[in-house]
Amino acid sequence: MHNSLGLFRVAVRFTLVLVLVAFLVGTGVKAGLEQQARNELLDYPDYLELYENATRLGMEPGDYYLKYIAPKKHPELVTPTVVVGFDALISSLAPPKDEMWRKIEHRHFAISRREAFLRTFIFLLVSEIVLVLLSVVVAFWALRSQRVAGILSIFSRVISGIPVWWLGVVFILLVIYSALPDDILISPGPGAGLLTILKAMILPVLTVVLMSFWRLAVEFYMLLRREILSPYVSYKRAVGLSENRILVSVFKAISVPALSVWFSHLIEVEGMVIVVDYLFRLGGLGQMIASSFSGAMAETFYFIPSLFAFPLLVFIVLNLIISISIEFIKPKLDPRVG
């Protein structure tokens, strides 16, 4: 019953997220199509007839074209915004069918979807492994030393006010103006090997870890400290149980809240990964999102829906999978079950 309720909450939450994202993407798609339709009006062959019809109805020619003529070529203009956005999310799994948009997409982002996803997944996975291990080690260290606990608390407050890109910029400047090899900053192009990609991720991973592990370590420390001070831990020590067995029981006791803390932190790290990916030009989903917007002026500004929608769909599905997995894992870890 508890598991079913948790899964229901996950389904409701991600349905709302999907609807909101679909609405935002659909709004962008329809705005781009509207601008494209207005540009087509300039070359419309029967403009005089259109002008007369628009004047007869008391409408501007552009509004008349958008309402009565453009939907024949662009049916999305009269389709519900959420439906347009959902179609854009699904169709973003593959390159656009329209040749013009396919060329535009390739010109702005030449790396394939599969490769961009794998680069971001590797970046996120490596960062999370280092983050969790470092946070657990520092949390235990803080349990044994009040000085470390105090330093951890101070740094978690200070670092939380600094944007993640700041440290990335510091690393970039350090490489440029020091004896460190410049090839660390070389962006891996399409088809780059795994070792090349991992080498390019050294500084990005350090950036994410050093800017985000403090809060996670504090959260783990607070959970451990609260549990260590519980009466049952004192009782187990009094009856002579080893510290290792006590720690195992403590870990099991905090496993469920620790999972919730980790998942909330993971969502924050995903945002950092997107920013750092773009900053270091890793060719992942962050750079893909940035490449979906192009142009210095309104007349030359491009919004490429397929490049924008694909990363959103990936992170929605990834978080959904993790949320469902956590709901299945929680009952197995919760000491109150069974």
Short mmCIF file of C-alpha atoms in Angstrom, two decimals:
data_model
loop_
_atom_site.label_atom_id
_atom_site.label_comp_id
_atom_site.label_asym_id
_atom_site.label_seq_id
_atom_site.Cartn_x
_atom_site.Cartn_y
_atom_site.Cartn_z
CA MET A 1 0.00 0.00 0.00
CA HIS A 2 2.81 2.38 0.96
CA ASN A 3 4.64 1.52 -2.27
CA SER A 4 1.49 2.07 -4.36
CA LEU A 5 0.90 5.49 -2.79
CA GLY A 6 4.50 6.51 -3.47
CA LEU A 7 4.26 5.40 -7.11
CA PHE A 8 0.98 7.32 -7.47
CA ARG A 9 2.66 10.49 -6.18
CA VAL A 10 5.53 9.99 -8.60
CA ALA A 11 3.08 9.55 -11.49
CA VAL A 12 1.12 12.69 -10.56
CA ARG A 13 4.26 14.77 -10.06
CA PHE A 14 5.85 13.81 -13.35
CA THR A 15 2.59 14.13 -15.25
CA LEU A 16 2.38 17.73 -14.08
CA VAL A 17 6.03 18.29 -14.99
CA LEU A 18 5.50 16.79 -18.45
CA VAL A 19 2.42 18.95 -19.08
CA LEU A 20 4.26 22.10 -17.97
CA VAL A 21 7.33 21.31 -20.09
CA ALA A 22 5.13 20.41 -23.08
CA PHE A 23 3.27 23.72 -22.73
CA LEU A 24 6.53 25.71 -22.62
CA VAL A 25 8.02 23.85 -25.58
CA GLY A 26 4.76 24.15 -27.52
CA THR A 27 4.67 27.88 -26.87
CA GLY A 28 8.17 28.23 -28.30
CA VAL A 29 7.35 26.07 -31.33
CA LYS A 30 4.17 28.00 -32.13
CA ALA A 31 5.96 31.34 -31.69
CA GLY A 32 8.65 30.23 -34.14
CA LEU A 33 6.07 29.01 -36.66
CA GLU A 34 4.17 32.28 -36.33
CA GLN A 35 7.31 34.25 -37.13
CA GLN A 36 8.04 31.90 -40.04
CA ALA A 37 4.51 32.41 -41.35
CA ARG A 38 4.85 36.20 -41.18
CA ASN A 39 8.05 35.94 -43.20
CA GLU A 40 6.24 33.78 -45.78
CA LEU A 41 3.63 36.50 -46.13
CA LEU A 42 6.23 38.73 -47.81
CA ASP A 43 6.39 36.32 -50.75
CA TYR A 44 2.71 35.38 -50.83
CA PRO A 45 1.65 35.37 -54.54
CA ASP A 46 -1.97 36.54 -54.00
CA TYR A 47 -1.18 39.32 -51.57
CA LEU A 48 -3.60 41.82 -53.15
CA GLU A 49 -6.50 39.42 -52.78
CA LEU A 50 -5.42 38.65 -49.22
CA TYR A 51 -5.24 42.38 -48.45
CA GLU A 52 -8.76 42.97 -49.78
CA ASN A 53 -10.19 40.06 -47.76
CA ALA A 54 -8.40 41.24 -44.62
CA THR A 55 -9.64 44.81 -45.09
CA ARG A 56 -13.19 43.57 -45.61
CA LEU A 57 -13.03 41.78 -42.25
CA GLY A 58 -11.30 44.71 -40.53
CA MET A 59 -8.11 42.72 -39.94
CA GLU A 60 -4.44 43.32 -40.53
CA PRO A 61 -3.05 41.29 -43.48
CA GLY A 62 -0.63 39.48 -41.19
CA ASP A 63 -3.36 38.47 -38.75
CA TYR A 64 -5.60 37.33 -41.59
CA TYR A 65 -2.80 35.22 -43.04
CA LEU A 66 -2.04 33.61 -39.68
CA LYS A 67 -5.70 32.83 -38.99
CA TYR A 68 -6.98 31.59 -42.34
CA ILE A 69 -4.06 30.68 -44.64
CA ALA A 70 -0.96 29.75 -42.62
CA PRO A 71 -2.68 26.86 -40.72
CA LYS A 72 -3.05 25.01 -44.03
CA LYS A 73 0.75 24.79 -44.22
CA HIS A 74 1.42 24.87 -40.49
CA PRO A 75 -1.44 23.02 -38.73
CA GLU A 76 0.41 23.36 -35.42
CA LEU A 77 -0.73 27.00 -35.27
CA VAL A 78 -4.31 25.89 -34.51
CA THR A 79 -3.36 22.80 -32.48
CA PRO A 80 -3.48 23.00 -28.64
CA THR A 81 -0.15 24.22 -27.28
CA VAL A 82 0.35 21.21 -24.98
CA VAL A 83 -0.20 18.80 -27.88
CA VAL A 84 2.31 20.70 -30.03
CA GLY A 85 4.86 20.59 -27.21
CA PHE A 86 4.33 16.90 -26.55
CA ASP A 87 4.76 16.11 -30.27
CA ALA A 88 7.95 18.20 -30.28
CA LEU A 89 9.32 16.25 -27.29
CA ILE A 90 8.65 12.88 -28.94
CA SER A 91 9.89 13.91 -32.38
CA SER A 92 13.10 15.32 -30.84
CA LEU A 93 14.31 11.74 -30.37
CA ALA A 94 15.40 11.81 -34.03
CA PRO A 95 16.73 14.59 -36.31
CA PRO A 96 14.02 16.75 -37.93
CA LYS A 97 12.36 15.30 -41.02
CA ASP A 98 12.36 18.69 -42.73
CA GLU A 99 15.64 19.06 -44.62
CA MET A 100 15.98 22.77 -43.88
CA TRP A 101 15.65 22.26 -40.13
CA ARG A 102 17.97 19.25 -40.28
CA LYS A 103 20.67 21.38 -41.89
CA ILE A 104 20.13 24.19 -39.39
CA GLU A 105 20.38 21.75 -36.49
CA HIS A 106 23.55 20.14 -37.82
CA ARG A 107 25.14 23.53 -38.42
CA HIS A 108 24.56 24.58 -34.81
CA PHE A 109 25.19 21.22 -33.13
CA ALA A 110 26.95 18.54 -35.16
CA ILE A 111 27.12 15.86 -32.42
CA SER A 112 24.53 13.08 -32.61
CA ARG A 113 21.83 12.72 -29.97
CA ARG A 114 23.17 9.37 -28.79
CA GLU A 115 26.69 10.73 -28.32
CA ALA A 116 25.48 13.89 -26.57
CA PHE A 117 23.38 11.80 -24.20
CA LEU A 118 26.27 9.42 -23.43
CA ARG A 119 28.63 12.32 -22.70
CA THR A 120 26.19 13.90 -20.28
CA PHE A 121 25.38 10.54 -18.67
CA ILE A 122 29.09 9.80 -18.12
CA PHE A 123 29.64 13.31 -16.75
CA LEU A 124 26.69 12.98 -14.36
CA LEU A 125 27.58 9.43 -13.31
CA VAL A 126 31.24 10.19 -12.54
CA SER A 127 30.29 13.38 -10.69
CA GLU A 128 27.68 11.57 -8.58
CA ILE A 129 30.01 8.69 -7.68
CA VAL A 130 32.71 11.10 -6.50
CA LEU A 131 30.13 13.32 -4.77
CA VAL A 132 28.48 10.56 -2.77
CA LEU A 133 31.73 8.89 -1.72
CA LEU A 134 33.33 12.18 -0.72
CA SER A 135 30.20 13.32 1.13
CA VAL A 136 29.98 10.09 3.14
CA VAL A 137 33.69 10.20 4.06
CA VAL A 138 33.52 13.85 5.14
CA ALA A 139 30.27 13.24 7.05
CA PHE A 140 31.95 10.48 9.09
CA TRP A 141 34.99 12.69 9.57
CA ALA A 142 32.74 15.45 10.90
CA LEU A 143 31.20 12.97 13.39
CA ARG A 144 34.65 12.41 14.88
CA SER A 145 35.75 16.05 14.85
CA GLN A 146 33.71 19.09 15.88
CA ARG A 147 36.19 21.32 14.08
CA VAL A 148 35.55 19.53 10.79
CA ALA A 149 31.79 19.75 11.45
CA GLY A 150 32.08 23.50 11.99
CA ILE A 151 34.17 24.00 8.85
CA LEU A 152 31.70 21.88 6.87
CA SER A 153 28.76 23.95 8.10
CA ILE A 154 30.47 27.27 7.27
CA PHE A 155 31.57 26.20 3.79
CA SER A 156 28.15 24.78 2.95
CA ARG A 157 26.63 28.23 3.61
CA VAL A 158 29.34 30.17 1.80
CA ILE A 159 29.55 27.94 -1.29
CA SER A 160 25.76 27.86 -1.70
CA GLY A 161 25.86 31.56 -2.60
CA ILE A 162 28.45 31.13 -5.37
CA PRO A 163 27.32 30.14 -8.90
CA VAL A 164 28.80 26.92 -10.22
CA TRP A 165 30.22 28.60 -13.33
CA TRP A 166 32.45 30.81 -11.16
CA LEU A 167 34.76 27.95 -10.20
CA GLY A 168 34.71 26.72 -13.80
CA VAL A 169 35.95 30.11 -14.97
CA VAL A 170 38.67 30.02 -12.30
CA PHE A 171 39.84 26.63 -13.58
CA ILE A 172 39.85 27.87 -17.18
CA LEU A 173 41.91 30.95 -16.27
CA LEU A 174 44.26 28.77 -14.21
CA VAL A 175 44.95 26.55 -17.22
CA ILE A 176 45.43 29.51 -19.55
CA TYR A 177 47.84 31.40 -17.29
CA SER A 178 49.78 28.49 -15.80
CA ALA A 179 52.04 25.68 -16.92
CA LEU A 180 49.15 23.21 -17.07
CA PRO A 181 48.67 21.67 -20.53
CA ASP A 182 46.15 23.64 -22.59
CA ASP A 183 44.77 20.49 -24.23
CA ILE A 184 42.76 19.88 -21.03
CA LEU A 185 40.39 22.56 -22.32
CA ILE A 186 40.11 21.23 -25.87
CA SER A 187 36.47 20.45 -26.64
CA PRO A 188 35.97 16.85 -27.83
CA GLY A 189 34.48 16.90 -31.32
CA PRO A 190 32.03 14.45 -32.88
CA GLY A 191 33.17 10.83 -32.61
CA ALA A 192 35.80 11.53 -29.92
CA GLY A 193 37.07 8.48 -28.03
CA LEU A 194 36.19 7.69 -24.42
CA LEU A 195 39.66 8.56 -23.08
CA THR A 196 39.55 11.94 -24.84
CA ILE A 197 36.11 12.67 -23.37
CA LEU A 198 37.17 11.58 -19.86
CA LYS A 199 40.28 13.76 -20.08
CA ALA A 200 38.13 16.76 -21.04
CA MET A 201 35.86 16.03 -18.05
CA ILE A 202 38.54 16.30 -15.36
CA LEU A 203 38.02 19.99 -14.63
CA PRO A 204 34.23 19.90 -15.19
CA VAL A 205 33.85 17.05 -12.67
CA LEU A 206 36.04 18.91 -10.17
CA THR A 207 33.90 22.01 -10.68
CA VAL A 208 30.64 20.19 -9.98
CA VAL A 209 32.04 18.20 -7.03
CA LEU A 210 33.75 21.10 -5.26
CA MET A 211 30.70 23.32 -5.63
CA SER A 212 28.03 20.81 -4.61
CA PHE A 213 29.34 18.18 -2.19
CA TRP A 214 29.26 20.48 0.86
CA ARG A 215 25.49 20.55 1.27
CA LEU A 216 25.17 16.82 0.65
CA ALA A 217 27.89 16.12 3.22
CA VAL A 218 26.09 18.33 5.76
CA GLU A 219 22.79 16.51 5.13
CA PHE A 220 24.46 13.11 5.57
CA TYR A 221 26.25 14.35 8.69
CA MET A 222 22.99 15.57 10.25
CA LEU A 223 21.27 12.25 9.53
CA LEU A 224 24.16 10.25 10.96
CA ARG A 225 24.53 12.48 14.02
CA ARG A 226 20.82 12.30 14.83
CA GLU A 227 20.86 8.51 14.53
CA ILE A 228 24.13 8.03 16.45
CA LEU A 229 22.62 9.93 19.40
CA SER A 230 19.51 7.72 19.44
CA PRO A 231 18.89 5.64 22.59
CA TYR A 232 19.05 2.31 20.76
CA VAL A 233 22.63 3.05 19.66
CA SER A 234 23.63 3.67 23.28
CA TYR A 235 21.93 0.42 24.25
CA LYS A 236 23.79 -1.56 21.57
CA ARG A 237 27.08 -0.12 22.78
CA ALA A 238 26.18 -0.94 26.35
CA VAL A 239 25.56 -4.61 25.53
CA GLY A 240 28.95 -4.80 23.83
CA LEU A 241 28.11 -4.81 20.10
CA SER A 242 30.99 -3.86 17.81
CA GLU A 243 31.09 -0.44 16.19
CA ASN A 244 30.91 -2.02 12.75
CA ARG A 245 27.60 -3.75 13.56
CA ILE A 246 26.27 -0.53 15.07
CA LEU A 247 27.25 1.42 11.95
CA VAL A 248 25.49 -1.12 9.74
CA SER A 249 22.27 -0.66 11.70
CA VAL A 250 22.68 3.13 11.60
CA PHE A 251 23.18 3.04 7.84
CA LYS A 252 20.06 0.95 7.42
CA ALA A 253 18.08 3.30 9.66
CA ILE A 254 19.02 6.42 7.67
CA SER A 255 18.89 4.76 4.23
CA VAL A 256 15.36 5.95 3.37
CA PRO A 257 15.80 9.65 4.29
CA ALA A 258 19.29 9.53 2.75
CA LEU A 259 17.77 8.39 -0.55
CA SER A 260 15.36 11.33 -0.48
CA VAL A 261 18.20 13.74 0.29
CA TRP A 262 20.33 12.27 -2.49
CA PHE A 263 17.55 12.50 -5.08
CA SER A 264 16.84 16.16 -4.25
CA HIS A 265 20.56 16.87 -4.50
CA LEU A 266 20.77 14.95 -7.80
CA ILE A 267 18.21 17.28 -9.40
CA GLU A 268 20.38 20.26 -8.40
CA VAL A 269 23.49 18.56 -9.78
CA GLU A 270 21.72 17.96 -13.11
CA GLY A 271 21.31 21.71 -13.46
CA MET A 272 24.99 22.22 -12.64
CA VAL A 273 25.99 19.59 -15.19
CA ILE A 274 24.07 21.44 -17.91
CA VAL A 275 25.79 24.74 -17.09
CA VAL A 276 29.29 23.25 -16.76
CA ASP A 277 28.83 21.18 -19.92
CA TYR A 278 28.18 24.38 -21.87
CA LEU A 279 30.99 26.28 -20.12
CA PHE A 280 33.64 23.66 -21.02
CA ARG A 281 32.05 22.81 -24.41
CA LEU A 282 31.82 19.08 -23.66
CA GLY A 283 29.32 18.46 -26.45
CA GLY A 284 26.63 17.13 -24.13
CA LEU A 285 23.03 18.07 -23.48
CA GLY A 286 23.96 21.41 -21.92
CA GLN A 287 25.69 22.55 -25.08
CA MET A 288 22.77 21.16 -27.09
CA ILE A 289 20.31 23.37 -25.17
CA ALA A 290 22.53 26.43 -25.68
CA SER A 291 22.81 25.62 -29.40
CA SER A 292 19.02 25.65 -29.73
CA PHE A 293 19.13 29.45 -29.46
CA SER A 294 21.14 31.37 -32.00
CA GLY A 295 21.32 34.89 -33.36
CA ALA A 296 22.40 38.34 -32.28
CA MET A 297 19.32 40.25 -33.47
CA ALA A 298 15.60 39.53 -33.61
CA GLU A 299 15.71 39.30 -37.40
CA THR A 300 18.36 36.58 -37.34
CA PHE A 301 17.33 34.82 -34.13
CA TYR A 302 16.69 31.08 -34.39
CA PHE A 303 14.95 28.75 -31.96
CA ILE A 304 15.58 25.11 -32.84
CA PRO A 305 12.87 23.09 -31.04
CA SER A 306 14.46 19.69 -31.66
CA LEU A 307 17.72 20.67 -29.91
CA PHE A 308 15.85 22.26 -27.02
CA ALA A 309 13.29 19.50 -26.45
CA PHE A 310 15.58 16.46 -26.49
CA PRO A 311 17.58 17.30 -23.31
CA LEU A 312 14.35 18.13 -21.47
CA LEU A 313 12.85 14.78 -22.44
CA VAL A 314 16.02 12.95 -21.35
CA PHE A 315 16.05 14.52 -17.88
CA ILE A 316 12.31 14.00 -17.40
CA VAL A 317 12.62 10.30 -18.23
CA LEU A 318 15.84 9.94 -16.17
CA ASN A 319 14.26 11.48 -13.08
CA LEU A 320 11.14 9.37 -13.57
CA ILE A 321 13.20 6.16 -13.71
CA ILE A 322 15.17 7.16 -10.59
CA SER A 323 11.99 8.11 -8.69
CA ILE A 324 10.28 4.82 -9.52
CA SER A 325 13.43 2.87 -8.57
CA ILE A 326 13.62 4.68 -5.22
CA GLU A 327 9.98 3.83 -4.47
CA PHE A 328 10.75 0.15 -5.03
CA ILE A 329 13.98 0.29 -3.01
CA LYS A 330 12.56 2.14 -0.01
CA PRO A 331 10.44 -0.75 1.36
CA LYS A 332 13.44 -3.08 1.19
CA LEU A 333 15.63 -0.66 3.14
CA ASP A 334 13.07 0.66 5.63
CA PRO A 335 13.69 -1.14 8.96
CA ARG A 336 10.03 -0.66 9.88
CA VAL A 337 8.95 -2.98 7.02
CA GLY A 338 8.94 -6.68 7.78
#
